[in-house]
Amino acid sequence: MLWNYILVAFLPFSLGYNNFRIGGVFEGYDGIGCVFGKSASTLREILGSDPKNLTKYVTTDEELKLWDVQTKVCELMEKGVVAIFGPLSPQSLSHAYSMCDAMGIPHIATTLSIDDKLKSINFYPHSEALSTLYYDLVVEYNWKTYTILYENKISLLMIKPLLERWNSTGYTVSVRLLNGPDYRRMLRDVKLSGEQNFIIDCSVEILPEVLKQALQVGLLFHKFNLIITSLDLQTINYQPYQYSGMNITALRLIDPDNELVQIINYKKPDCGKLTTNKAVMYDAVQFVALAFKNLTNSTKKIVRSLPCDGSEIWEHGETLTNYIRTGSMEGLTGIVKFDTRGYRSEFAVDILNLGEDGLKKIGIWNSTRGFKWIPKPVILEADTELSLHNQTFRVLISLTKPYASVKDSLTKRVGNDRFEGYTVDIIDELSKMCGFNYTFMVQDDKNYGSYNNFTGEWNGMIGKIRANEADLAIADLTITQQREEAVDFTLPFMSLGISILYRRPTKAEGSLLSFLSPLTLDVWFYLTAAYIFVSIELVILGRLSSAEWVNPYPCIDEPQELKNQLTFSNCLWFTLGALMQQGSEIAPVGMSTRLLAGCWWFFCLIMVSSYTANLASSLTYETPVQPFRDAFDLARQSKIKYGAKKGGSTLAFFQGSDKKEYRHIYETMMNDAKNCLTSSNEEGVEKVKTEDFAFFMESSTIEYETERDCSLTKIGPQLDEKGYGIAMRKNSPYRHDLIAAILELQENGKLSKLKLKWWSEKHGGGSCVQASSSVPSELNLKNVGGVYLVLFIGIGISFIWTIIELLLYVAAQSHEYNISFKEELIKELKFVIQFNRSSKPVRRRAPSRRSGISTTECASIDTSNTNFEDSVC
Ligand code: GLU
């Protein structure tokens, strides 16, 4: 190990738990100190407070001297700590242990130790248990001869039981030291020795070089078998060796399927790859904090500073040690628990095979129960024609309503009769059609199957199909591209897409201006414009039309003047009266003005009726308040939490998406995996009902839930389109028969009938058919454009009509008074544009010139200076 510098981390927690402080002394920086800090920084959940005042002492000493250990440990004791972690090297470790032991402070070790005199609390599995594992493995493989390549004294002790297997009756064991950096010669000798079974026992630091050189000399050959005892093969680049054809067995303590490991790997704390030593350190910090919490539940004010002269000891140290030795916890390294001798007990090690598909789990070794092997998958030959008839299939189902569930029954049911549901009925139909028998198996954890990039393995239903633990899997199991590479699917028996399940929106309160809502803003604007325009038009037409100039005093036969009622204010009042459906005492009398008024009334009639109808429906409809309309809205906000099923295709959709928003959704869910990811859809639905939570779920299941619970609804459009299929092993000979049978079920309507039965009829289906109350929409210009058109055509015709009337009138006048047409027209128009005048003098034919009187006589009350009068009087 490189001893580049020393890291002393001192972590105090100011909290109700009496200033929890742990100290660590670590040589070199291979990430152990970093993990120590990271693990401590997550103790909020256990201790209820954030770590404060993290202090680090860093030195660049090449080697850790005993004196340095002493100084740093003393420094920590004087600050007051509840436990001291490290250092990592055996010599420094025992020195730190003696100091802690003298002062009653628990001393924590996290590395492999072969020194049984060292009574530190060691979280690393004991060497005795690991050597038993190696021995058991060799016995399981029935190796009679083997060669062990070992690195140093420690590894020699680890392989002691393997050496003891040698005896003169036929067991041959050879041992070779890995004396680097050039191992080639030794490896070549080993290869030429004729041995076929090898065990490499060395640290992960030199393992890549040893394997590389073994490959170079041809030791990694397909006829040979190799066991690598390091628990960290998965942290190095093993790709160059996976195609060697050699039967390579590896071991690991960290299960990458462990939820906690997945979260830690996802968050990628910048401490390098998660090696076994780091995982053990992470667990140790958590475990000590847990034990300390239990201790402080019974004792108050306990942490204190201790002088390093050994004059005082910490009175609670032994109790804390007892709490640690008797506690248990689930950590990154599985169950953390100690036996009576103070060694890790009940821990499990995965047995892996390194082959072309990468590292594949082939079994588990448990320190108390021994081996459990995973059955080898049976790879069926492609195109082998096998009839389904009379075959018995193990069919994997998941108890998720309505796809499958346990029947409610007072009598005890056995076998397949225990289950009911949509997928149960489909299998039943298929078995009748194809003549096969089946036995249902239940996937208890409802894990449908996801691929672990770290191990190259599938878990869940897909994993079981691949491992030949079941023949068919049917559930709401989505066909995805990645899954199709691992297993075969039938054609989809149901289509769906991802959508959002959320609480039904609440109703919004009505607004003060809701009377405006029937019409859009631009319709209101055009309505006002039309009102003003028609009023002005009426004034102009009224002035132009001779019929509108009427005798104001009907009892006088020959009035002095004519009056026009269509003044600007009267016209505004008239059009307003029509618009308000009230009428007015003003009424046009000319043909053209009446035409215009008629068109306006028609316009008003349609507009007012449309407004009234739309107002009635918009007042009765209460607009629902939707906090978000789709997944994008949801991604933009942070108030409402959202999630999806853990390990499901929905989560995989967001993970694999290249849309920024979907990636954001995925990251948000992973960052708060504990609250956002659920182990089943039911758990997600429950969260939606009880919390402010939106759940990404498949539309078919959303439909099922919303038909039964009226407080739930589907929000937004579907994010994708996919289907559920029946999974079977790759190249399964039954695939085509099953596809044909599914197609037949589709064509004869059986699938739709089953859907209706399980969605809308059984188990309270149809009790909440969501009424499609369409939101009344505002009337826009498109809806009422036609009425405007009619109005403008009317305006145009009445205008033309008026012009014709005017011209005829002017022609008659010019003839009667013997004036040129043009002159008369100009005079008339000049009068028309005098909008302030609403009376017109009556022109009379005067006596002939011969009587000495002018030809026309002007009689007007209003004799003000106008062009009209100037010309005629
Ligand atoms: N149908 C999904 C699957 O096959 C499970 C549910 C989900 O992820 O929404 O993984």
Coordinates of C-alpha atoms and ligand atoms in Angstrom, one line a residue, residues 448 476-478 483 645 648-650 681 697-698 724, ligand 1:
Y448 CA -40.0 -7.8 -13.3
D476 CA -47.8 -6.4 -16.6
L477 CA -44.4 -7.2 -18.0
T478 CA -43.4 -4.6 -20.6
R483 CA -35.3 -7.3 -22.2
K645 CA -41.7 1.6 -9.7
G648 CA -39.4 -1.2 -13.8
S649 CA -39.6 -0.3 -17.4
T650 CA -41.0 3.1 -16.5
N681 CA -47.4 -0.1 -8.3
M697 CA -47.4 4.4 -14.2
E698 CA -48.5 2.5 -17.2
Y724 CA -47.1 -6.4 -22.4
Ligands
GLU1 N1 -44.6 -3.0 -16.5 C1 -43.4 -2.5 -15.8 C2 -42.2 -3.5 -16.1 O1 -42.4 -4.4 -16.9 C3 -43.6 -2.4 -14.3 C4 -44.4 -1.2 -14.0 C5 -43.7 0.1 -14.3 O2 -42.4 0.2 -14.4 O3 -44.4 1.1 -14.4 O4 -41.2 -3.4 -15.6

